[in-house]
Short mmCIF file of C-alpha atoms and ligand atoms in Angstrom, two decimals:
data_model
loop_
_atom_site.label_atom_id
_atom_site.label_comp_id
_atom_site.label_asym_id
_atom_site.label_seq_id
_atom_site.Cartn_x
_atom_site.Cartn_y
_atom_site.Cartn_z
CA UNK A 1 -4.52 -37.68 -65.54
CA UNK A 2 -3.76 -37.53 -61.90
CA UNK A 3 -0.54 -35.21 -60.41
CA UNK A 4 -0.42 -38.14 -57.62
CA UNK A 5 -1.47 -41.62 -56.60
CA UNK A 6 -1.21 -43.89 -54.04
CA UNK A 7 -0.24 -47.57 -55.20
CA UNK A 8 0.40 -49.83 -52.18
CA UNK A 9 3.60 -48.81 -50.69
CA UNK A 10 4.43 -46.57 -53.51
CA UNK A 11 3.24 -42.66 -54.47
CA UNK A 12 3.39 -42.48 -58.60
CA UNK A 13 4.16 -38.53 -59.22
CA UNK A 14 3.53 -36.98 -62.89
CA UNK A 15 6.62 -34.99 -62.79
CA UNK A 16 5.37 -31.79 -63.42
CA UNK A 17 8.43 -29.90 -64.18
CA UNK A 18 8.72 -31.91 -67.46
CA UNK A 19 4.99 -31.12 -68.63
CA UNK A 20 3.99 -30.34 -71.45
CA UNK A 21 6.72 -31.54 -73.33
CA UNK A 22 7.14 -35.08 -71.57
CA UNK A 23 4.21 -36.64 -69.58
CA UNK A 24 6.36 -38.84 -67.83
CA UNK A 25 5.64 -40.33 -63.81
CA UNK A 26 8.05 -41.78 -61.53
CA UNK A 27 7.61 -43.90 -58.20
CA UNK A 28 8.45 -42.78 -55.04
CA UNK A 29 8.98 -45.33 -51.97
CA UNK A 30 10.27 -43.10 -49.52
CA UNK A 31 9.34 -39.79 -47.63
CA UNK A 32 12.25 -38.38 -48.83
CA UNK A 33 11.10 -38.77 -52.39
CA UNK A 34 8.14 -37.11 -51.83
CA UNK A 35 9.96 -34.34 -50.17
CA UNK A 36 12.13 -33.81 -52.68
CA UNK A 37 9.37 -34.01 -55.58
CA UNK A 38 7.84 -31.09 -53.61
CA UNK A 39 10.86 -28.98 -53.17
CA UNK A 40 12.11 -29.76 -56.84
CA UNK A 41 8.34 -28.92 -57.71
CA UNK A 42 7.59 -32.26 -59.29
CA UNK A 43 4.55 -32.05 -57.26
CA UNK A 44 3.34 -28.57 -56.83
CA UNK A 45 0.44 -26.12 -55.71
CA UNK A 46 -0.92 -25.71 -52.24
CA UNK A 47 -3.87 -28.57 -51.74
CA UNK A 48 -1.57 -30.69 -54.10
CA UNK A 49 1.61 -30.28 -51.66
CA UNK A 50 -0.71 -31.15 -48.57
CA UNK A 51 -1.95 -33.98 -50.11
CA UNK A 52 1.29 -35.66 -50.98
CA UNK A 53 3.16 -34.61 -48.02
CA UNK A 54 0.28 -36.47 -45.51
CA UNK A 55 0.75 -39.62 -48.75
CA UNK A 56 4.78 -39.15 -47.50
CA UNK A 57 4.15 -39.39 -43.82
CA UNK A 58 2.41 -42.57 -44.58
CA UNK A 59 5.37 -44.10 -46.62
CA UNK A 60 7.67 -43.03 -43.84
CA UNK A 61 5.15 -44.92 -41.35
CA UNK A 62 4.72 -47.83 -43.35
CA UNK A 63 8.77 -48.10 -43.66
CA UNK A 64 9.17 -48.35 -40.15
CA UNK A 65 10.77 -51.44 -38.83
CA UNK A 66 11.41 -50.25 -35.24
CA UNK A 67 9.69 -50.68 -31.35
CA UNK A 68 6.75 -49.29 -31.19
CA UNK A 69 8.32 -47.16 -28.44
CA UNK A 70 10.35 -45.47 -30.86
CA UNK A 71 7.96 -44.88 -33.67
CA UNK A 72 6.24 -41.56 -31.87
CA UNK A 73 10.09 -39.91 -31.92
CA UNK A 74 10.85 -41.79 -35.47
CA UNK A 75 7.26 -40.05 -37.06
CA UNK A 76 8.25 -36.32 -35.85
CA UNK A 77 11.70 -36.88 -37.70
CA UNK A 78 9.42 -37.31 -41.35
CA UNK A 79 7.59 -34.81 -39.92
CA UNK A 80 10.15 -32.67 -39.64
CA UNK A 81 11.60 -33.25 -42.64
CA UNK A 82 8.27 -32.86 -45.15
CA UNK A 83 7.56 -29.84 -43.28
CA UNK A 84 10.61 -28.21 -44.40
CA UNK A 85 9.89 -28.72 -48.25
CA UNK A 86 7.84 -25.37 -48.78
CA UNK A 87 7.19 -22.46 -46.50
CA UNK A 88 4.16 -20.35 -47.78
CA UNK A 89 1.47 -22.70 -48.82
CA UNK A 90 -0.54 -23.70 -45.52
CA UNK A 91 -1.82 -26.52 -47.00
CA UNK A 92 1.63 -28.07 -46.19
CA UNK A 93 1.59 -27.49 -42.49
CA UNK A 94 -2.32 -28.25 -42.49
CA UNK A 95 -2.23 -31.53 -43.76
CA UNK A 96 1.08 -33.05 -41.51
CA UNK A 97 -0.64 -31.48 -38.51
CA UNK A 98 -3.86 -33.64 -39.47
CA UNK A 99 -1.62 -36.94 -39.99
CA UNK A 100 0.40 -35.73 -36.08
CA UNK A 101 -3.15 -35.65 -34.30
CA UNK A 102 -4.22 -39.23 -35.91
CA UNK A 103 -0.93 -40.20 -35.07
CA UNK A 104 -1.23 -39.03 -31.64
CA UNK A 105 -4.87 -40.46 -31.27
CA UNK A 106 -3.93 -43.91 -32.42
CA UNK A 107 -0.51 -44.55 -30.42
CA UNK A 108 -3.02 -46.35 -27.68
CA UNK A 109 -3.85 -48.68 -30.50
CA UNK A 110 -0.40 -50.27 -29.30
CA UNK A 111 -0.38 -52.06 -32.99
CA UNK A 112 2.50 -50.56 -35.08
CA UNK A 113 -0.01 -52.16 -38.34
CA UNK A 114 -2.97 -50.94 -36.95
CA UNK A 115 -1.57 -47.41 -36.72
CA UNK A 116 -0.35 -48.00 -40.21
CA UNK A 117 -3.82 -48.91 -41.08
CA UNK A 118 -5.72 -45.42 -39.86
CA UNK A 119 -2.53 -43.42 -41.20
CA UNK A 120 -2.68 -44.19 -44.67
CA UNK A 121 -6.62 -44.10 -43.82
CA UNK A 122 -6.10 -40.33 -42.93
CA UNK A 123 -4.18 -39.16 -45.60
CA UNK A 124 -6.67 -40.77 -47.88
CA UNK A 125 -9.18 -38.62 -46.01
CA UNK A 126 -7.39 -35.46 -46.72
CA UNK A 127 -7.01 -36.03 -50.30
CA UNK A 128 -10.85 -36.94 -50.45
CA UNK A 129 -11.52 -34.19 -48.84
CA UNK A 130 -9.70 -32.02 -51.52
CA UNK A 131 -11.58 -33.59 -54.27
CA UNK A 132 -14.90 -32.97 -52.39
CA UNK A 133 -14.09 -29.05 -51.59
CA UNK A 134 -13.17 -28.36 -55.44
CA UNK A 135 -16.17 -29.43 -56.76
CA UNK A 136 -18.04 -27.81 -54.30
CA UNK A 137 -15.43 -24.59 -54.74
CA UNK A 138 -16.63 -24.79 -58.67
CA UNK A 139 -20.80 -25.15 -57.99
CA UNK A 140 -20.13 -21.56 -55.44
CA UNK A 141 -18.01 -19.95 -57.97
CA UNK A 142 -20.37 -20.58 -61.32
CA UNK A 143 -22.71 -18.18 -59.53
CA UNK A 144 -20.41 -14.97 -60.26
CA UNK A 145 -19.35 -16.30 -64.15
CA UNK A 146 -21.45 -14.34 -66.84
CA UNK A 147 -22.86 -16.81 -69.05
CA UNK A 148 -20.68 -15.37 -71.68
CA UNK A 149 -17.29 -14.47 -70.14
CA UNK A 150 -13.84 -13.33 -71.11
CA UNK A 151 -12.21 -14.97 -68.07
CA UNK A 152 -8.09 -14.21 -66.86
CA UNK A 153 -6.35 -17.19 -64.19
CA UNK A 154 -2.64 -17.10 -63.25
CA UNK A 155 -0.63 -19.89 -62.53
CA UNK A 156 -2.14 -23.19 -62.15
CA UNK A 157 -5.10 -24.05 -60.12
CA UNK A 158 -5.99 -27.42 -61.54
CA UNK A 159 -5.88 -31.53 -61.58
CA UNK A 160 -2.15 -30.37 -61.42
CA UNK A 161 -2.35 -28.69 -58.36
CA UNK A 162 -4.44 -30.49 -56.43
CA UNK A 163 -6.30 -33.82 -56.25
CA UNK A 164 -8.46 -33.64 -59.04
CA UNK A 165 -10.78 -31.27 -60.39
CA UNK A 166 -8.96 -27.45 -59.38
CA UNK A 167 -9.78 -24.44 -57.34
CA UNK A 168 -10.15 -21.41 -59.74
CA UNK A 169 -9.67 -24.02 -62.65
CA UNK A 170 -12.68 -26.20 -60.92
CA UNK A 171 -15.07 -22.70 -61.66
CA UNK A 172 -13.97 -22.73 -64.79
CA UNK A 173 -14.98 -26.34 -65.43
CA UNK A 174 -17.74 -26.01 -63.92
CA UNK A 175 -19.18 -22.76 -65.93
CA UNK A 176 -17.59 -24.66 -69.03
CA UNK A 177 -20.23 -27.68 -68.76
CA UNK A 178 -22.73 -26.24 -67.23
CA UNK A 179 -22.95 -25.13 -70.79
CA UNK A 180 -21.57 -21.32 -70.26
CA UNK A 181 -19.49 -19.88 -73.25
CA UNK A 182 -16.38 -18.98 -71.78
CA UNK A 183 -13.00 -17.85 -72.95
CA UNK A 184 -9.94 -18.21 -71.34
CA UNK A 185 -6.55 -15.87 -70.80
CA UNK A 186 -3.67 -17.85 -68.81
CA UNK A 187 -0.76 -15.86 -68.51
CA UNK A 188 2.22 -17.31 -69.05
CA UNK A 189 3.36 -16.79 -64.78
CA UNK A 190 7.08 -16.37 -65.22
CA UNK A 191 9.16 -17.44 -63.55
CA UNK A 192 8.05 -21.57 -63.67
CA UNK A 193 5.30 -20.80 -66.30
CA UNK A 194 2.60 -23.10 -64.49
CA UNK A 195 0.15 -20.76 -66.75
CA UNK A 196 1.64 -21.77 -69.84
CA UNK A 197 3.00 -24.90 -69.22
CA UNK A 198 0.00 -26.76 -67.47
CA UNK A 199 -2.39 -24.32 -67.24
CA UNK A 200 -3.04 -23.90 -70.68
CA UNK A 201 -2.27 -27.45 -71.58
CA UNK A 202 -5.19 -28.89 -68.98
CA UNK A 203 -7.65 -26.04 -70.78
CA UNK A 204 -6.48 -27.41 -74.18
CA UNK A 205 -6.36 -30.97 -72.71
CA UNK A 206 -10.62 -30.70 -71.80
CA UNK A 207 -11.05 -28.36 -75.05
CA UNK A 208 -11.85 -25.31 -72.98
CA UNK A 209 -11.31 -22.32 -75.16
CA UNK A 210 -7.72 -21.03 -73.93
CA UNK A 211 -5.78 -18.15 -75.18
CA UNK A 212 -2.03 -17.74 -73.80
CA UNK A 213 -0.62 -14.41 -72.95
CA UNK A 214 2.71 -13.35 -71.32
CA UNK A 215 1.96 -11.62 -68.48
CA UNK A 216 2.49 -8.28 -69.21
CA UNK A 217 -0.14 -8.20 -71.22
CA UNK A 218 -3.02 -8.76 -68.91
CA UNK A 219 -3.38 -4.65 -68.21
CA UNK A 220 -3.40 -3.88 -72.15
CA UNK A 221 -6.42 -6.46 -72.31
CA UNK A 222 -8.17 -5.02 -68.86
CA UNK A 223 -7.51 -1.10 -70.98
CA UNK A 224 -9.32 -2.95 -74.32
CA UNK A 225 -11.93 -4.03 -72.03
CA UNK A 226 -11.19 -7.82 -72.98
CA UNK A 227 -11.65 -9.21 -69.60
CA UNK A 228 -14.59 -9.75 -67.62
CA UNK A 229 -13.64 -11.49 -64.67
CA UNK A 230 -10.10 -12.64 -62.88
CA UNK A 231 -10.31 -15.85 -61.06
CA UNK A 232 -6.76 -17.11 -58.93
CA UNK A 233 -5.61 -19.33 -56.74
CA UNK A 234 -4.47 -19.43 -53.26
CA UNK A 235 -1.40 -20.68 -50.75
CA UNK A 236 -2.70 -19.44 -47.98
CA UNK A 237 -5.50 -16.78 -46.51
CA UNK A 238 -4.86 -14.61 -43.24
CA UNK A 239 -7.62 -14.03 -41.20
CA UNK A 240 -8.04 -10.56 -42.45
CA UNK A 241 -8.56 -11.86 -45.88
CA UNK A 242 -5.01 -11.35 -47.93
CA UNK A 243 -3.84 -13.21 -50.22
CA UNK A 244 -0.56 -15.30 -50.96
CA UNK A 245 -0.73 -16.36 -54.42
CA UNK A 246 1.78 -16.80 -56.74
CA UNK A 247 3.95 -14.20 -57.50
CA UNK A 248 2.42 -11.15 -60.21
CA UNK A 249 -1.05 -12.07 -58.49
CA UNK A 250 -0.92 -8.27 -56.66
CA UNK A 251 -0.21 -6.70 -60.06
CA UNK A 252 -3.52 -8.89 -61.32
CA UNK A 253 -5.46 -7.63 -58.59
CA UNK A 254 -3.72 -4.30 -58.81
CA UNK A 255 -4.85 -3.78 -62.51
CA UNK A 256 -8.49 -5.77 -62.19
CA UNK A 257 -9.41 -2.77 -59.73
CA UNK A 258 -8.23 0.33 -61.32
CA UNK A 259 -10.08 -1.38 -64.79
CA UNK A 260 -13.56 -2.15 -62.67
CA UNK A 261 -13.20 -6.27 -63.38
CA UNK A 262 -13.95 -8.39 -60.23
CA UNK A 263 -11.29 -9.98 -59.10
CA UNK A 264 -11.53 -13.62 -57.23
CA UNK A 265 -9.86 -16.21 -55.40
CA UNK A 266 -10.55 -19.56 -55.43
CA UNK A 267 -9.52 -21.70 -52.87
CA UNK A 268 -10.49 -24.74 -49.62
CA UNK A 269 -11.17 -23.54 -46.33
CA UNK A 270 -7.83 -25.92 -45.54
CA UNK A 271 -5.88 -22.71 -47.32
CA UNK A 272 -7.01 -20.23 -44.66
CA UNK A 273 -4.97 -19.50 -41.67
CA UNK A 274 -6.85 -17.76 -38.89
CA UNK A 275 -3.38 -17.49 -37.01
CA UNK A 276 -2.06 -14.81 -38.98
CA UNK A 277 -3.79 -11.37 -38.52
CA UNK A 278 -2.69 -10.18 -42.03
CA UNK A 279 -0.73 -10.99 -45.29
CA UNK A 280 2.48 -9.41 -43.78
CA UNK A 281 2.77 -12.03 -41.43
CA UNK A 282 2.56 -14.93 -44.42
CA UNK A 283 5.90 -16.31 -45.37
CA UNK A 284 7.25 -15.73 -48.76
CA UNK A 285 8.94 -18.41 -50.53
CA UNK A 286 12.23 -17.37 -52.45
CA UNK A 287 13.44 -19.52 -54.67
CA UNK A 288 16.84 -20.12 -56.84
CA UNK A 289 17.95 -18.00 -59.17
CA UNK A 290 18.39 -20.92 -61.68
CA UNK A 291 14.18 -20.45 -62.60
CA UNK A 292 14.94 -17.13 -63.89
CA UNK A 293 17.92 -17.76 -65.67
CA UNK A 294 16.93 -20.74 -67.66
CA UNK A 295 13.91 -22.18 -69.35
CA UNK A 296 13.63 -25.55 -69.57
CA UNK A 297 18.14 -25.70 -68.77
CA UNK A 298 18.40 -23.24 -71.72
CA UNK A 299 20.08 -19.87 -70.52
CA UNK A 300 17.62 -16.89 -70.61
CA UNK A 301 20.13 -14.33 -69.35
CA UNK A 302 23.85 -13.61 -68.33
CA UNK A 303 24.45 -16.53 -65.87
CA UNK A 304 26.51 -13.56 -63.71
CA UNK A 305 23.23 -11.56 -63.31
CA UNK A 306 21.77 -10.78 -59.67
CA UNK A 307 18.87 -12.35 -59.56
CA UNK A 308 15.65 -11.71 -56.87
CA UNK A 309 13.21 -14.43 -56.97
CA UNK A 310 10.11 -14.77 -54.70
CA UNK A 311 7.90 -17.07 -55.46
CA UNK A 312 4.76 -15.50 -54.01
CA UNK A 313 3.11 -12.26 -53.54
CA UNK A 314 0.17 -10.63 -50.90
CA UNK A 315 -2.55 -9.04 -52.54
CA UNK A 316 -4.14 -7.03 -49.61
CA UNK A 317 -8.16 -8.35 -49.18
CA UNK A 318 -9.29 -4.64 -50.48
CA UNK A 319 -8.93 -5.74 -54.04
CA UNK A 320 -10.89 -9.33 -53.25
CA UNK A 321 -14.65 -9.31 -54.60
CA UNK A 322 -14.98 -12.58 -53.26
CA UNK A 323 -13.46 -15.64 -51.68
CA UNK A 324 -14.72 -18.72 -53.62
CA UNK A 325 -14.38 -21.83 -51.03
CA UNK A 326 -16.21 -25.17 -50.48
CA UNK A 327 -18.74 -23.57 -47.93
CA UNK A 328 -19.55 -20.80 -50.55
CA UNK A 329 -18.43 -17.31 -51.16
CA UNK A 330 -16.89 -14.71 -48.86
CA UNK A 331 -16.73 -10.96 -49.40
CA UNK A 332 -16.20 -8.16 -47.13
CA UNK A 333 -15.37 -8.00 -43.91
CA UNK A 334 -13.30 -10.61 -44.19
CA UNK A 335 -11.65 -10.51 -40.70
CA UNK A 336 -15.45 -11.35 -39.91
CA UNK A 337 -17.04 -13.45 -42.47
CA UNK A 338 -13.57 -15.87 -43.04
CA UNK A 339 -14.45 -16.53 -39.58
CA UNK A 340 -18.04 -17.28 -40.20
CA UNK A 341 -17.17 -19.86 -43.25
CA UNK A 342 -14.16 -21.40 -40.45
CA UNK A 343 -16.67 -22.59 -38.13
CA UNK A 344 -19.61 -23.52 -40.40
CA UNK A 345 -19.92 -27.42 -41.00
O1 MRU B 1 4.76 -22.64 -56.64
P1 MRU B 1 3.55 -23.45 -56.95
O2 MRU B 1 3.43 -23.86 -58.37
O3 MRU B 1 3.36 -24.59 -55.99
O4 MRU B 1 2.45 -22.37 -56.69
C1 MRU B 1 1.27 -22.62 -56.14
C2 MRU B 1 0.25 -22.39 -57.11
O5 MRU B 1 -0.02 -23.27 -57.89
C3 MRU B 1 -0.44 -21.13 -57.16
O6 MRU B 1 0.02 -20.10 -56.42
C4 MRU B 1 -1.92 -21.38 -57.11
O7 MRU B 1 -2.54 -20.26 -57.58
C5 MRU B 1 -2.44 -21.77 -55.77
S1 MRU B 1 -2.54 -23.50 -55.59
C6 MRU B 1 -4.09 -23.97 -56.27
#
């Protein structure tokens, strides 16, 4: 099943904030839509979020009934806009800075349809692309999975959050049929439960052995010596190799080093940004208090209760073993080897 598709003029989105309960997609016309599918998290997870926000641009483009002197000025507005959907995951920003330069490179085309044309030719690119780098993400990774493996992912890393296939999900695929006999823990990841919403549903969904914790029980399993390897996700990779995953991913790492498990992170080359000297710099996401409260619209907790909830966390690249993307693995030193993998073609 795929979280997005292009159909014409119209994006289909499996709303993902219904999953598993309902598998239910709705079509979106306008870049607005797809904005607010991202921000409502109808579409979610970083090469997922790039993908449909460069699919938005090209609804906004192909809704445009203006001069062509006008449509430069009318683009950065649905630029604008998409770009304010989600802060951390780079992916975002990435992906509407690719569909800007094609933009920018076409405008002599002087053809309003032609531009159209390479557009929606672009964004198909970019979600090509994604499909490409997971599968290649899943060959690198398969090298570091024991052929018999107690393996531990957070949040969701799969055909849900990105164009097909997965990141850390893709390895696990991968080492699943290339015939490996592996066992997986998704934790729960309060407070949207990707891990045991889709997570474990895609696992179940491809018959991949899945067990479902809560997440504070992944350090009692690391003590019992249950886990061989952690494998996450990203939203975005500073140059000094720190990591913005989902929120709870620090206590992961946290717990994977003091237990001697390797910990790893899956993720495109698209999800590192080179700009940022470290994780400090990475913006967090905070999100409403209404995902803590309720599950699912049922009340969890005193509706009165101060809530804090950020979406992501930084685990610092000291508890990394490796750096799983489509151009292969990268370990220690990061600030020089991420920059190694950046320019390699
Ligand atoms: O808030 P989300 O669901 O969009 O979070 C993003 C994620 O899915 C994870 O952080 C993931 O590990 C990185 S995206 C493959």
């Amino acid at each position: 099943m795929k979280a997005i598709q292009l159909l014409g003029d119209a994006l289909i989105i499996l709303d993902q904030t219904k999953l598993p309960l309902e598998i239910s997609s709705r079509t979106v016309r306008t870049y607005e839509e797809v904005a607010s599918a991202i921000r409502q998290m109808e579409v979610r997870g970083a090469p997922l979020i790039g993908a449909a926000a460069a699919y938005g641009y090209v609804l906004g483009a192909l809704a445009y009934q203006g001069e062509l002197a006008e449509f430069d000025s009318y683009m950065q507005q649905i630029q604008e806009t998409l770009v304010q959907t989600r802060p951390t995951a780079i992916n975002l920003f990435w992906a509407l800075r690719r569909m800007e330069d094609c933009l920018r490179e076409n405008m002599r085309l002087e053809d309003i349809a032609a531009i159209q044309t390479r557009l929606m030719a672009e964004a198909d690119k970019i979600a090509a692309e994604d499909v490409q780098a997971n599968y290649a993400i899943g060959e690198h990774g398969n090298e570091v999975i024991p052929k018999n493996a107690n393996i531990l992912t957070y949040c969701n890393t799969g055909n849900l959050a990105t164009v097909e296939y997965g990141t850390a999900l893709g390895v696990i695929r991968k080492a699943f049929s290339s015939g490996k006999t592996i066992h997986i823990f998704a934790c729960e990841t309060r407070p949207f439960l990707q891990g045991a919403r889709l997570t474990a549903w895609e696992l179940m969904e491809d018959q991949i052995p899945v067990t479902l914790i809560a997440d504070n029980m992944a350090g009692f399993l690391m003590q019992k010596n249950k886990i061989d390897l952690v494998i996450v996700g990203a939203d975005r990779i500073a140059a000094n190799g720190d990591v913005a995953n989902k929120i709870g991913t620090y206590s992961l790492a946290v717990l994977a080093q003091a237990h001697n498990v390797p910990f790893y992170v899956a993720a495109p080359t698209a999800t590192i940004d080179l700009k940022l000297t470290g994780g400090q710099e990475i913006p967090i996401e905070e999100r409403s208090a209404k995902e803590i409260l309720e599950v699912f619209g049922v009340p969890v907790a005193s509706p009165e209760v101060p809530v804090y909830n950020p979406a992501f966390d930084v685990t610092p690249a000291k508890y990394i073993s490796g750096i799983i993307t489509e151009k292969g693995i990268v370990t220690a030193p990061y600030a020089v080897n991420l920059l190694k993998v950046m320019v390699r073609s």
